[in-house]
Amino acid sequence: MIHLRRTILRIALLVVAFVALFTTEVQAQHTLTLTGGTGVSMARFYPAEVTKIMWGSENFGVSWRYYSPKPRFVGTFGLDLEYLERGFHVAYAYTSEWIDDGENRKEIRHYQYYSRKINSIMLPIVWQPHFYLAKNRLRIYLDAALVLSYNLSSNYEYEKDRYPAGKYEWKVPRDNRFGYGLAGGLGFAVLIKQVEIGVRARYNFGYSDILKNRNKYYSNSTDGRENPFYYSPLRSPLDNLNISLTLGWRFNKAGFEEWWVPRRKREPRLKNFNFSEQSGAANVNNSGRSSRPSTGGGKPSTGGSRPSGNRSTPPPRR
């Protein structure tokens, strides 16, 4: 376990060095963040099994985020590389206690649990919409991610040491190494110059199964104590809820100044078209006199705005 953590830490440091080398001079914003925390894990079996939450599932890793220089682009895009402990508790046996309340006799079951821990590498592909508060010193964000995973190793144990604990041996017909799912979460980060310090909560919702279904692997008749399922479940996805501390570094010293580029002022809208005014102006231009009646004293002018023509006056009737 210690050797595995050292290996993952070395990989993370290499990623940090690589990104720092090639993103220092860019104009857009790049952020590299170290994460670490703990949480809970559980499994969703079908047909349903008696399970309980597994506490103390550790996680740590490194995150890369890209902020577009375009002011119209809201949020960030990025990748995470995380080590995540997953697992579940499932009941394999129970003892009964009967209570007589006078009218009904009730059974209370006391379960004994089989526990399995799985060490996984997670690769979330993240979109992170966000907004700023406190004069751009506080960033609040949401997480939405497609998650790919690979299961490195696993171990198991039985409650109260009923059977010896040991290393879980992976079998190709029975176990899935690769997995996929979705993730969602939220968090905040306090900005101190080029440093981001914050807290993140994320829920990983598994879609793939940790065990292949009974169409491929029916029973545990050839297995040892590592497999407590007499018949393989039809569905066995894993879920995780983790809370992590984050420590990030922004490589662009200019920060987010490009987000505050003043927008171009919109041109004023044209006033409504007035047909009377336009027709009056046209008559003045054509005849040299206005079609409106005179506002002075006396009788109003009888002159029209109609242009003179060649029409003759009809003769009077006799």
PDB file of C-alpha atoms in Angstrom:
ATOM      1  CA  MET A   1       0.000   0.000   0.000  1.00  0.00           C
ATOM      2  CA  ILE A   2       2.790   2.431   0.908  1.00  0.00           C
ATOM      3  CA  HIS A   3       4.680   1.519  -2.270  1.00  0.00           C
ATOM      4  CA  LEU A   4       1.534   2.141  -4.341  1.00  0.00           C
ATOM      5  CA  ARG A   5       1.052   5.598  -2.831  1.00  0.00           C
ATOM      6  CA  ARG A   6       4.665   6.522  -3.485  1.00  0.00           C
ATOM      7  CA  THR A   7       4.320   5.449  -7.114  1.00  0.00           C
ATOM      8  CA  ILE A   8       1.165   7.546  -7.601  1.00  0.00           C
ATOM      9  CA  LEU A   9       2.806  10.532  -5.910  1.00  0.00           C
ATOM     10  CA  ARG A  10       5.783  10.303  -8.270  1.00  0.00           C
ATOM     11  CA  ILE A  11       3.466  10.209 -11.278  1.00  0.00           C
ATOM     12  CA  ALA A  12       1.614  13.268  -9.974  1.00  0.00           C
ATOM     13  CA  LEU A  13       4.883  15.196  -9.511  1.00  0.00           C
ATOM     14  CA  LEU A  14       5.923  14.343 -13.070  1.00  0.00           C
ATOM     15  CA  VAL A  15       2.581  15.637 -14.355  1.00  0.00           C
ATOM     16  CA  VAL A  16       3.066  18.849 -12.356  1.00  0.00           C
ATOM     17  CA  ALA A  17       6.537  19.376 -13.813  1.00  0.00           C
ATOM     18  CA  PHE A  18       5.350  18.665 -17.360  1.00  0.00           C
ATOM     19  CA  VAL A  19       2.433  21.096 -17.187  1.00  0.00           C
ATOM     20  CA  ALA A  20       4.581  23.770 -15.534  1.00  0.00           C
ATOM     21  CA  LEU A  21       7.129  23.489 -18.322  1.00  0.00           C
ATOM     22  CA  PHE A  22       4.691  23.909 -21.184  1.00  0.00           C
ATOM     23  CA  THR A  23       2.057  26.264 -19.769  1.00  0.00           C
ATOM     24  CA  THR A  24       4.054  29.061 -18.163  1.00  0.00           C
ATOM     25  CA  GLU A  25       3.991  31.373 -21.189  1.00  0.00           C
ATOM     26  CA  VAL A  26       0.441  30.816 -22.342  1.00  0.00           C
ATOM     27  CA  GLN A  27      -2.072  33.646 -22.530  1.00  0.00           C
ATOM     28  CA  ALA A  28      -5.090  31.648 -21.354  1.00  0.00           C
ATOM     29  CA  GLN A  29      -5.388  30.585 -17.751  1.00  0.00           C
ATOM     30  CA  HIS A  30      -4.054  27.191 -16.626  1.00  0.00           C
ATOM     31  CA  THR A  31      -4.379  25.950 -13.058  1.00  0.00           C
ATOM     32  CA  LEU A  32      -2.751  22.895 -11.482  1.00  0.00           C
ATOM     33  CA  THR A  33      -4.234  21.667  -8.199  1.00  0.00           C
ATOM     34  CA  LEU A  34      -3.333  19.011  -5.636  1.00  0.00           C
ATOM     35  CA  THR A  35      -6.287  17.336  -3.934  1.00  0.00           C
ATOM     36  CA  GLY A  36      -6.671  15.021  -0.969  1.00  0.00           C
ATOM     37  CA  GLY A  37      -9.452  13.941   1.339  1.00  0.00           C
ATOM     38  CA  THR A  38     -11.700  11.195   2.618  1.00  0.00           C
ATOM     39  CA  GLY A  39     -15.251  10.004   2.225  1.00  0.00           C
ATOM     40  CA  VAL A  40     -17.636   7.075   2.069  1.00  0.00           C
ATOM     41  CA  SER A  41     -18.172   4.242  -0.389  1.00  0.00           C
ATOM     42  CA  MET A  42     -21.010   1.847  -1.101  1.00  0.00           C
ATOM     43  CA  ALA A  43     -22.306  -0.646  -3.683  1.00  0.00           C
ATOM     44  CA  ARG A  44     -25.690  -1.012  -5.390  1.00  0.00           C
ATOM     45  CA  PHE A  45     -26.443  -4.703  -5.885  1.00  0.00           C
ATOM     46  CA  TYR A  46     -29.258  -6.183  -7.911  1.00  0.00           C
ATOM     47  CA  PRO A  47     -30.929  -8.337  -6.694  1.00  0.00           C
ATOM     48  CA  ALA A  48     -30.751  -6.282  -3.499  1.00  0.00           C
ATOM     49  CA  GLU A  49     -28.359  -7.321  -0.730  1.00  0.00           C
ATOM     50  CA  VAL A  50     -28.087  -6.142   2.864  1.00  0.00           C
ATOM     51  CA  THR A  51     -25.253  -3.595   2.777  1.00  0.00           C
ATOM     52  CA  LYS A  52     -23.915  -0.673   4.777  1.00  0.00           C
ATOM     53  CA  ILE A  53     -21.724   2.326   4.056  1.00  0.00           C
ATOM     54  CA  MET A  54     -17.948   1.961   4.175  1.00  0.00           C
ATOM     55  CA  TRP A  55     -16.317   4.941   5.901  1.00  0.00           C
ATOM     56  CA  GLY A  56     -12.779   6.246   5.525  1.00  0.00           C
ATOM     57  CA  SER A  57     -12.338   5.930   1.752  1.00  0.00           C
ATOM     58  CA  GLU A  58      -9.240   8.018   1.010  1.00  0.00           C
ATOM     59  CA  ASN A  59      -8.526   9.918  -2.176  1.00  0.00           C
ATOM     60  CA  PHE A  60      -5.705  12.114  -3.460  1.00  0.00           C
ATOM     61  CA  GLY A  61      -4.556  13.286  -6.856  1.00  0.00           C
ATOM     62  CA  VAL A  62      -3.814  16.169  -9.190  1.00  0.00           C
ATOM     63  CA  SER A  63      -6.154  18.319 -11.318  1.00  0.00           C
ATOM     64  CA  TRP A  64      -5.545  20.460 -14.386  1.00  0.00           C
ATOM     65  CA  ARG A  65      -7.961  23.210 -15.409  1.00  0.00           C
ATOM     66  CA  TYR A  66      -8.063  25.412 -18.507  1.00  0.00           C
ATOM     67  CA  TYR A  67      -9.785  28.799 -18.506  1.00  0.00           C
ATOM     68  CA  SER A  68     -10.581  30.163 -21.945  1.00  0.00           C
ATOM     69  CA  PRO A  69      -9.430  33.742 -22.700  1.00  0.00           C
ATOM     70  CA  LYS A  70     -12.783  34.361 -24.391  1.00  0.00           C
ATOM     71  CA  PRO A  71     -15.024  36.416 -22.080  1.00  0.00           C
ATOM     72  CA  ARG A  72     -18.119  34.673 -23.436  1.00  0.00           C
ATOM     73  CA  PHE A  73     -16.887  31.251 -22.272  1.00  0.00           C
ATOM     74  CA  VAL A  74     -18.208  30.479 -18.770  1.00  0.00           C
ATOM     75  CA  GLY A  75     -16.374  27.914 -16.671  1.00  0.00           C
ATOM     76  CA  THR A  76     -13.383  25.660 -17.125  1.00  0.00           C
ATOM     77  CA  PHE A  77     -12.450  22.383 -18.772  1.00  0.00           C
ATOM     78  CA  GLY A  78      -9.966  19.953 -17.297  1.00  0.00           C
ATOM     79  CA  LEU A  79      -8.721  16.497 -16.357  1.00  0.00           C
ATOM     80  CA  ASP A  80      -8.161  14.852 -12.987  1.00  0.00           C
ATOM     81  CA  LEU A  81      -5.847  11.974 -12.087  1.00  0.00           C
ATOM     82  CA  GLU A  82      -6.899  10.509  -8.747  1.00  0.00           C
ATOM     83  CA  TYR A  83      -6.212   7.567  -6.513  1.00  0.00           C
ATOM     84  CA  LEU A  84      -9.475   6.527  -4.872  1.00  0.00           C
ATOM     85  CA  GLU A  85     -10.301   3.849  -2.323  1.00  0.00           C
ATOM     86  CA  ARG A  86     -13.653   2.209  -3.012  1.00  0.00           C
ATOM     87  CA  GLY A  87     -15.479  -0.721  -1.531  1.00  0.00           C
ATOM     88  CA  PHE A  88     -18.531  -2.109   0.227  1.00  0.00           C
ATOM     89  CA  HIS A  89     -19.853  -4.071   3.214  1.00  0.00           C
ATOM     90  CA  VAL A  90     -22.301  -6.868   2.393  1.00  0.00           C
ATOM     91  CA  ALA A  91     -23.966  -9.213   4.889  1.00  0.00           C
ATOM     92  CA  TYR A  92     -22.982 -12.865   4.562  1.00  0.00           C
ATOM     93  CA  ALA A  93     -24.596 -14.292   7.752  1.00  0.00           C
ATOM     94  CA  TYR A  94     -26.885 -13.252  10.585  1.00  0.00           C
ATOM     95  CA  THR A  95     -28.243 -14.329  13.949  1.00  0.00           C
ATOM     96  CA  SER A  96     -31.871 -13.844  14.963  1.00  0.00           C
ATOM     97  CA  GLU A  97     -33.320 -12.399  18.128  1.00  0.00           C
ATOM     98  CA  TRP A  98     -37.037 -12.745  18.755  1.00  0.00           C
ATOM     99  CA  ILE A  99     -39.003 -10.196  20.734  1.00  0.00           C
ATOM    100  CA  ASP A 100     -42.556 -10.855  21.960  1.00  0.00           C
ATOM    101  CA  ASP A 101     -44.508  -7.645  22.510  1.00  0.00           C
ATOM    102  CA  GLY A 102     -47.667  -9.410  23.651  1.00  0.00           C
ATOM    103  CA  GLU A 103     -49.517  -9.596  20.352  1.00  0.00           C
ATOM    104  CA  ASN A 104     -46.830 -10.040  17.695  1.00  0.00           C
ATOM    105  CA  ARG A 105     -43.525 -11.791  17.696  1.00  0.00           C
ATOM    106  CA  LYS A 106     -40.800  -9.818  15.885  1.00  0.00           C
ATOM    107  CA  GLU A 107     -37.465 -11.001  14.554  1.00  0.00           C
ATOM    108  CA  ILE A 108     -34.412  -8.749  14.856  1.00  0.00           C
ATOM    109  CA  ARG A 109     -31.450  -9.830  12.751  1.00  0.00           C
ATOM    110  CA  HIS A 110     -27.846  -9.133  13.682  1.00  0.00           C
ATOM    111  CA  TYR A 111     -25.753  -9.273  10.520  1.00  0.00           C
ATOM    112  CA  GLN A 112     -22.120 -10.111  10.034  1.00  0.00           C
ATOM    113  CA  TYR A 113     -20.453  -8.387   7.112  1.00  0.00           C
ATOM    114  CA  TYR A 114     -17.951  -9.193   4.417  1.00  0.00           C
ATOM    115  CA  SER A 115     -15.811  -6.153   3.516  1.00  0.00           C
ATOM    116  CA  ARG A 116     -13.934  -5.508   0.329  1.00  0.00           C
ATOM    117  CA  LYS A 117     -11.661  -2.536  -0.397  1.00  0.00           C
ATOM    118  CA  ILE A 118     -10.646  -1.666  -3.952  1.00  0.00           C
ATOM    119  CA  ASN A 119      -7.774   0.627  -4.942  1.00  0.00           C
ATOM    120  CA  SER A 120      -8.606   2.458  -8.168  1.00  0.00           C
ATOM    121  CA  ILE A 121      -7.145   5.048 -10.514  1.00  0.00           C
ATOM    122  CA  MET A 122      -9.800   7.523 -11.619  1.00  0.00           C
ATOM    123  CA  LEU A 123      -9.701   9.796 -14.678  1.00  0.00           C
ATOM    124  CA  PRO A 124     -12.561  12.347 -14.586  1.00  0.00           C
ATOM    125  CA  ILE A 125     -13.038  14.563 -17.659  1.00  0.00           C
ATOM    126  CA  VAL A 126     -14.489  17.674 -16.042  1.00  0.00           C
ATOM    127  CA  TRP A 127     -16.560  20.687 -17.039  1.00  0.00           C
ATOM    128  CA  GLN A 128     -16.659  23.229 -14.209  1.00  0.00           C
ATOM    129  CA  PRO A 129     -19.000  26.257 -14.474  1.00  0.00           C
ATOM    130  CA  HIS A 130     -18.203  28.928 -11.886  1.00  0.00           C
ATOM    131  CA  PHE A 131     -18.716  32.512 -10.746  1.00  0.00           C
ATOM    132  CA  TYR A 132     -16.840  34.988  -8.539  1.00  0.00           C
ATOM    133  CA  LEU A 133     -17.634  36.873  -5.354  1.00  0.00           C
ATOM    134  CA  ALA A 134     -15.795  39.182  -2.925  1.00  0.00           C
ATOM    135  CA  LYS A 135     -14.110  41.265  -5.633  1.00  0.00           C
ATOM    136  CA  ASN A 136     -13.000  38.152  -7.555  1.00  0.00           C
ATOM    137  CA  ARG A 137     -11.274  36.678  -4.492  1.00  0.00           C
ATOM    138  CA  LEU A 138     -13.768  33.838  -4.010  1.00  0.00           C
ATOM    139  CA  ARG A 139     -14.550  31.338  -6.759  1.00  0.00           C
ATOM    140  CA  ILE A 140     -17.605  29.093  -6.391  1.00  0.00           C
ATOM    141  CA  TYR A 141     -17.995  26.254  -8.879  1.00  0.00           C
ATOM    142  CA  LEU A 142     -19.923  23.132  -9.855  1.00  0.00           C
ATOM    143  CA  ASP A 143     -18.448  19.891 -11.168  1.00  0.00           C
ATOM    144  CA  ALA A 144     -19.819  17.705 -13.960  1.00  0.00           C
ATOM    145  CA  ALA A 145     -17.610  14.863 -15.168  1.00  0.00           C
ATOM    146  CA  LEU A 146     -17.402  11.693 -17.204  1.00  0.00           C
ATOM    147  CA  VAL A 147     -15.261   9.271 -15.179  1.00  0.00           C
ATOM    148  CA  LEU A 148     -13.063   6.426 -16.434  1.00  0.00           C
ATOM    149  CA  SER A 149     -11.458   4.075 -13.919  1.00  0.00           C
ATOM    150  CA  TYR A 150      -9.039   1.177 -13.560  1.00  0.00           C
ATOM    151  CA  ASN A 151      -8.959  -1.126 -10.525  1.00  0.00           C
ATOM    152  CA  LEU A 152      -5.395  -1.759  -9.383  1.00  0.00           C
ATOM    153  CA  SER A 153      -5.774  -4.144  -6.458  1.00  0.00           C
ATOM    154  CA  SER A 154      -8.154  -5.282  -3.761  1.00  0.00           C
ATOM    155  CA  ASN A 155      -8.323  -7.028  -0.391  1.00  0.00           C
ATOM    156  CA  TYR A 156     -11.096  -8.519   1.710  1.00  0.00           C
ATOM    157  CA  GLU A 157     -11.942  -9.481   5.290  1.00  0.00           C
ATOM    158  CA  TYR A 158     -14.767 -10.975   7.315  1.00  0.00           C
ATOM    159  CA  GLU A 159     -16.249  -9.353  10.389  1.00  0.00           C
ATOM    160  CA  LYS A 160     -15.038 -10.750  13.727  1.00  0.00           C
ATOM    161  CA  ASP A 161     -12.310 -12.689  11.895  1.00  0.00           C
ATOM    162  CA  ARG A 162     -14.640 -15.550  11.106  1.00  0.00           C
ATOM    163  CA  TYR A 163     -12.496 -16.364   8.073  1.00  0.00           C
ATOM    164  CA  PRO A 164      -8.921 -15.267   7.359  1.00  0.00           C
ATOM    165  CA  ALA A 165      -8.546 -11.946   5.542  1.00  0.00           C
ATOM    166  CA  GLY A 166      -6.412 -11.755   2.448  1.00  0.00           C
ATOM    167  CA  LYS A 167      -5.642 -10.329  -0.949  1.00  0.00           C
ATOM    168  CA  TYR A 168      -8.422 -10.491  -3.492  1.00  0.00           C
ATOM    169  CA  GLU A 169      -7.319 -12.457  -6.543  1.00  0.00           C
ATOM    170  CA  TRP A 170      -8.695 -11.043  -9.774  1.00  0.00           C
ATOM    171  CA  LYS A 171     -10.229 -13.429 -12.301  1.00  0.00           C
ATOM    172  CA  VAL A 172     -10.938 -12.357 -15.854  1.00  0.00           C
ATOM    173  CA  PRO A 173     -14.286 -14.261 -16.112  1.00  0.00           C
ATOM    174  CA  ARG A 174     -15.479 -12.838 -12.762  1.00  0.00           C
ATOM    175  CA  ASP A 175     -14.028  -9.348 -12.200  1.00  0.00           C
ATOM    176  CA  ASN A 176     -14.001  -6.081 -14.125  1.00  0.00           C
ATOM    177  CA  ARG A 177     -10.784  -4.078 -14.081  1.00  0.00           C
ATOM    178  CA  PHE A 178     -12.088  -1.158 -16.129  1.00  0.00           C
ATOM    179  CA  GLY A 179     -15.065   0.970 -15.246  1.00  0.00           C
ATOM    180  CA  TYR A 180     -16.940   4.148 -16.108  1.00  0.00           C
ATOM    181  CA  GLY A 181     -19.507   6.459 -14.575  1.00  0.00           C
ATOM    182  CA  LEU A 182     -20.550  10.043 -13.957  1.00  0.00           C
ATOM    183  CA  ALA A 183     -19.601  12.497 -11.225  1.00  0.00           C
ATOM    184  CA  GLY A 184     -21.040  15.725  -9.898  1.00  0.00           C
ATOM    185  CA  GLY A 185     -20.117  18.085  -7.114  1.00  0.00           C
ATOM    186  CA  LEU A 186     -19.477  21.596  -5.910  1.00  0.00           C
ATOM    187  CA  GLY A 187     -16.777  23.573  -4.142  1.00  0.00           C
ATOM    188  CA  PHE A 188     -15.148  26.908  -3.534  1.00  0.00           C
ATOM    189  CA  ALA A 189     -11.626  28.329  -3.730  1.00  0.00           C
ATOM    190  CA  VAL A 190     -10.104  31.410  -2.132  1.00  0.00           C
ATOM    191  CA  LEU A 191      -7.753  33.262  -4.508  1.00  0.00           C
ATOM    192  CA  ILE A 192      -4.538  34.682  -3.024  1.00  0.00           C
ATOM    193  CA  LYS A 193      -2.594  36.134  -5.947  1.00  0.00           C
ATOM    194  CA  GLN A 194      -1.730  33.020  -7.985  1.00  0.00           C
ATOM    195  CA  VAL A 195      -2.718  30.515  -5.290  1.00  0.00           C
ATOM    196  CA  GLU A 196      -6.115  28.837  -4.890  1.00  0.00           C
ATOM    197  CA  ILE A 197      -7.046  27.174  -1.577  1.00  0.00           C
ATOM    198  CA  GLY A 198     -10.425  25.504  -1.255  1.00  0.00           C
ATOM    199  CA  VAL A 199     -12.744  22.613  -0.454  1.00  0.00           C
ATOM    200  CA  ARG A 200     -14.486  20.283  -2.914  1.00  0.00           C
ATOM    201  CA  ALA A 201     -17.275  17.713  -2.493  1.00  0.00           C
ATOM    202  CA  ARG A 202     -17.846  15.180  -5.275  1.00  0.00           C
ATOM    203  CA  TYR A 203     -20.154  12.207  -5.772  1.00  0.00           C
ATOM    204  CA  ASN A 204     -18.996   9.445  -8.142  1.00  0.00           C
ATOM    205  CA  PHE A 205     -21.933   7.505  -9.551  1.00  0.00           C
ATOM    206  CA  GLY A 206     -20.832   4.205 -11.077  1.00  0.00           C
ATOM    207  CA  TYR A 207     -22.456   2.709 -14.149  1.00  0.00           C
ATOM    208  CA  SER A 208     -20.163  -0.268 -14.712  1.00  0.00           C
ATOM    209  CA  ASP A 209     -20.171  -3.358 -12.485  1.00  0.00           C
ATOM    210  CA  ILE A 210     -17.348  -4.509 -10.246  1.00  0.00           C
ATOM    211  CA  LEU A 211     -18.457  -8.124 -10.771  1.00  0.00           C
ATOM    212  CA  LYS A 212     -19.507  -9.654 -14.068  1.00  0.00           C
ATOM    213  CA  ASN A 213     -23.083 -10.849 -13.999  1.00  0.00           C
ATOM    214  CA  ARG A 214     -24.221 -14.442 -13.684  1.00  0.00           C
ATOM    215  CA  ASN A 215     -24.539 -14.849 -17.425  1.00  0.00           C
ATOM    216  CA  LYS A 216     -20.734 -14.862 -17.531  1.00  0.00           C
ATOM    217  CA  TYR A 217     -19.865 -16.097 -14.047  1.00  0.00           C
ATOM    218  CA  TYR A 218     -22.658 -18.001 -12.365  1.00  0.00           C
ATOM    219  CA  SER A 219     -21.520 -19.258  -8.943  1.00  0.00           C
ATOM    220  CA  ASN A 220     -18.565 -19.319  -6.532  1.00  0.00           C
ATOM    221  CA  SER A 221     -18.284 -23.119  -6.487  1.00  0.00           C
ATOM    222  CA  THR A 222     -14.662 -22.869  -7.638  1.00  0.00           C
ATOM    223  CA  ASP A 223     -13.783 -19.810  -5.532  1.00  0.00           C
ATOM    224  CA  GLY A 224     -12.296 -19.445  -2.117  1.00  0.00           C
ATOM    225  CA  ARG A 225     -13.433 -17.185   0.705  1.00  0.00           C
ATOM    226  CA  GLU A 226     -12.722 -14.067  -1.357  1.00  0.00           C
ATOM    227  CA  ASN A 227     -16.128 -14.366  -3.047  1.00  0.00           C
ATOM    228  CA  PRO A 228     -19.101 -14.319  -0.638  1.00  0.00           C
ATOM    229  CA  PHE A 229     -21.758 -14.409  -3.383  1.00  0.00           C
ATOM    230  CA  TYR A 230     -23.168 -17.839  -4.045  1.00  0.00           C
ATOM    231  CA  TYR A 231     -24.641 -16.484  -7.294  1.00  0.00           C
ATOM    232  CA  SER A 232     -23.056 -13.493  -8.978  1.00  0.00           C
ATOM    233  CA  PRO A 233     -25.289 -10.382  -8.819  1.00  0.00           C
ATOM    234  CA  LEU A 234     -26.799  -9.077 -12.019  1.00  0.00           C
ATOM    235  CA  ARG A 235     -25.655  -5.524 -11.221  1.00  0.00           C
ATOM    236  CA  SER A 236     -22.879  -4.321  -8.892  1.00  0.00           C
ATOM    237  CA  PRO A 237     -21.886  -0.649  -9.501  1.00  0.00           C
ATOM    238  CA  LEU A 238     -19.880   1.303  -6.904  1.00  0.00           C
ATOM    239  CA  ASP A 239     -20.526   4.830  -5.604  1.00  0.00           C
ATOM    240  CA  ASN A 240     -18.329   7.263  -3.676  1.00  0.00           C
ATOM    241  CA  LEU A 241     -18.886  10.541  -1.855  1.00  0.00           C
ATOM    242  CA  ASN A 242     -15.672  12.393  -1.003  1.00  0.00           C
ATOM    243  CA  ILE A 243     -14.715  15.723   0.533  1.00  0.00           C
ATOM    244  CA  SER A 244     -11.272  17.016  -0.448  1.00  0.00           C
ATOM    245  CA  LEU A 245      -8.979  19.920   0.317  1.00  0.00           C
ATOM    246  CA  THR A 246      -7.494  21.633  -2.740  1.00  0.00           C
ATOM    247  CA  LEU A 247      -4.302  23.619  -3.243  1.00  0.00           C
ATOM    248  CA  GLY A 248      -3.813  25.104  -6.701  1.00  0.00           C
ATOM    249  CA  TRP A 249      -1.421  27.313  -8.653  1.00  0.00           C
ATOM    250  CA  ARG A 250      -2.400  29.576 -11.570  1.00  0.00           C
ATOM    251  CA  PHE A 251       0.330  29.863 -14.193  1.00  0.00           C
ATOM    252  CA  ASN A 252      -0.889  33.055 -15.854  1.00  0.00           C
ATOM    253  CA  LYS A 253       0.163  36.015 -13.687  1.00  0.00           C
ATOM    254  CA  ALA A 254      -2.374  38.216 -15.419  1.00  0.00           C
ATOM    255  CA  GLY A 255      -5.060  36.212 -13.716  1.00  0.00           C
ATOM    256  CA  PHE A 256      -8.541  36.731 -15.077  1.00  0.00           C
ATOM    257  CA  GLU A 257      -8.150  40.288 -16.338  1.00  0.00           C
ATOM    258  CA  GLU A 258      -9.186  39.173 -19.798  1.00  0.00           C
ATOM    259  CA  TRP A 259     -12.621  38.419 -18.372  1.00  0.00           C
ATOM    260  CA  TRP A 260     -13.199  42.094 -17.623  1.00  0.00           C
ATOM    261  CA  VAL A 261     -12.617  43.458 -21.122  1.00  0.00           C
ATOM    262  CA  PRO A 262     -15.300  46.168 -21.582  1.00  0.00           C
ATOM    263  CA  ARG A 263     -17.967  45.198 -24.055  1.00  0.00           C
ATOM    264  CA  ARG A 264     -18.761  47.264 -27.097  1.00  0.00           C
ATOM    265  CA  LYS A 265     -21.713  49.555 -26.630  1.00  0.00           C
ATOM    266  CA  ARG A 266     -24.768  48.572 -28.537  1.00  0.00           C
ATOM    267  CA  GLU A 267     -25.929  50.930 -31.268  1.00  0.00           C
ATOM    268  CA  PRO A 268     -29.170  52.746 -30.355  1.00  0.00           C
ATOM    269  CA  ARG A 269     -32.266  51.300 -31.889  1.00  0.00           C
ATOM    270  CA  LEU A 270     -33.814  53.194 -34.786  1.00  0.00           C
ATOM    271  CA  LYS A 271     -36.951  55.166 -33.914  1.00  0.00           C
ATOM    272  CA  ASN A 272     -40.267  53.956 -35.263  1.00  0.00           C
ATOM    273  CA  PHE A 273     -41.005  54.777 -38.884  1.00  0.00           C
ATOM    274  CA  ASN A 274     -43.552  57.634 -39.221  1.00  0.00           C
ATOM    275  CA  PHE A 275     -45.277  57.353 -42.571  1.00  0.00           C
ATOM    276  CA  SER A 276     -46.948  60.794 -42.346  1.00  0.00           C
ATOM    277  CA  GLU A 277     -43.685  62.607 -41.757  1.00  0.00           C
ATOM    278  CA  GLN A 278     -41.940  60.741 -44.539  1.00  0.00           C
ATOM    279  CA  SER A 279     -44.744  61.365 -47.051  1.00  0.00           C
ATOM    280  CA  GLY A 280     -44.838  65.063 -46.108  1.00  0.00           C
ATOM    281  CA  ALA A 281     -41.118  65.419 -46.653  1.00  0.00           C
ATOM    282  CA  ALA A 282     -41.450  63.737 -50.011  1.00  0.00           C
ATOM    283  CA  ASN A 283     -44.194  66.184 -51.088  1.00  0.00           C
ATOM    284  CA  VAL A 284     -42.092  69.204 -50.119  1.00  0.00           C
ATOM    285  CA  ASN A 285     -39.195  67.926 -52.152  1.00  0.00           C
ATOM    286  CA  ASN A 286     -41.355  67.303 -55.227  1.00  0.00           C
ATOM    287  CA  SER A 287     -43.595  70.403 -55.315  1.00  0.00           C
ATOM    288  CA  GLY A 288     -41.583  72.958 -53.398  1.00  0.00           C
ATOM    289  CA  ARG A 289     -44.403  73.686 -50.958  1.00  0.00           C
ATOM    290  CA  SER A 290     -45.768  72.006 -47.871  1.00  0.00           C
ATOM    291  CA  SER A 291     -48.924  69.906 -47.835  1.00  0.00           C
ATOM    292  CA  ARG A 292     -49.842  71.047 -44.330  1.00  0.00           C
ATOM    293  CA  PRO A 293     -52.412  73.868 -43.879  1.00  0.00           C
ATOM    294  CA  SER A 294     -51.159  77.304 -42.977  1.00  0.00           C
ATOM    295  CA  THR A 295     -51.053  78.176 -39.295  1.00  0.00           C
ATOM    296  CA  GLY A 296     -51.420  81.942 -39.909  1.00  0.00           C
ATOM    297  CA  GLY A 297     -54.632  84.044 -39.888  1.00  0.00           C
ATOM    298  CA  GLY A 298     -57.232  83.976 -42.589  1.00  0.00           C
ATOM    299  CA  LYS A 299     -58.549  81.093 -44.552  1.00  0.00           C
ATOM    300  CA  PRO A 300     -56.507  78.000 -44.879  1.00  0.00           C
ATOM    301  CA  SER A 301     -54.689  77.546 -48.115  1.00  0.00           C
ATOM    302  CA  THR A 302     -56.508  75.565 -50.749  1.00  0.00           C
ATOM    303  CA  GLY A 303     -53.337  74.603 -52.473  1.00  0.00           C
ATOM    304  CA  GLY A 304     -52.743  70.897 -52.515  1.00  0.00           C
ATOM    305  CA  SER A 305     -49.653  68.897 -52.527  1.00  0.00           C
ATOM    306  CA  ARG A 306     -50.630  67.263 -55.775  1.00  0.00           C
ATOM    307  CA  PRO A 307     -48.165  68.262 -58.560  1.00  0.00           C
ATOM    308  CA  SER A 308     -49.515  70.239 -61.505  1.00  0.00           C
ATOM    309  CA  GLY A 309     -50.368  68.206 -64.550  1.00  0.00           C
ATOM    310  CA  ASN A 310     -51.601  68.607 -68.163  1.00  0.00           C
ATOM    311  CA  ARG A 311     -55.198  67.690 -67.448  1.00  0.00           C
ATOM    312  CA  SER A 312     -57.684  70.221 -69.029  1.00  0.00           C
ATOM    313  CA  THR A 313     -60.657  71.623 -67.113  1.00  0.00           C
ATOM    314  CA  PRO A 314     -63.893  70.015 -68.305  1.00  0.00           C
ATOM    315  CA  PRO A 315     -66.356  72.376 -70.093  1.00  0.00           C
ATOM    316  CA  PRO A 316     -69.365  73.567 -68.088  1.00  0.00           C
ATOM    317  CA  ARG A 317     -72.678  71.912 -68.713  1.00  0.00           C
ATOM    318  CA  ARG A 318     -75.259  73.757 -70.799  1.00  0.00           C
TER     319      ARG A 318
END
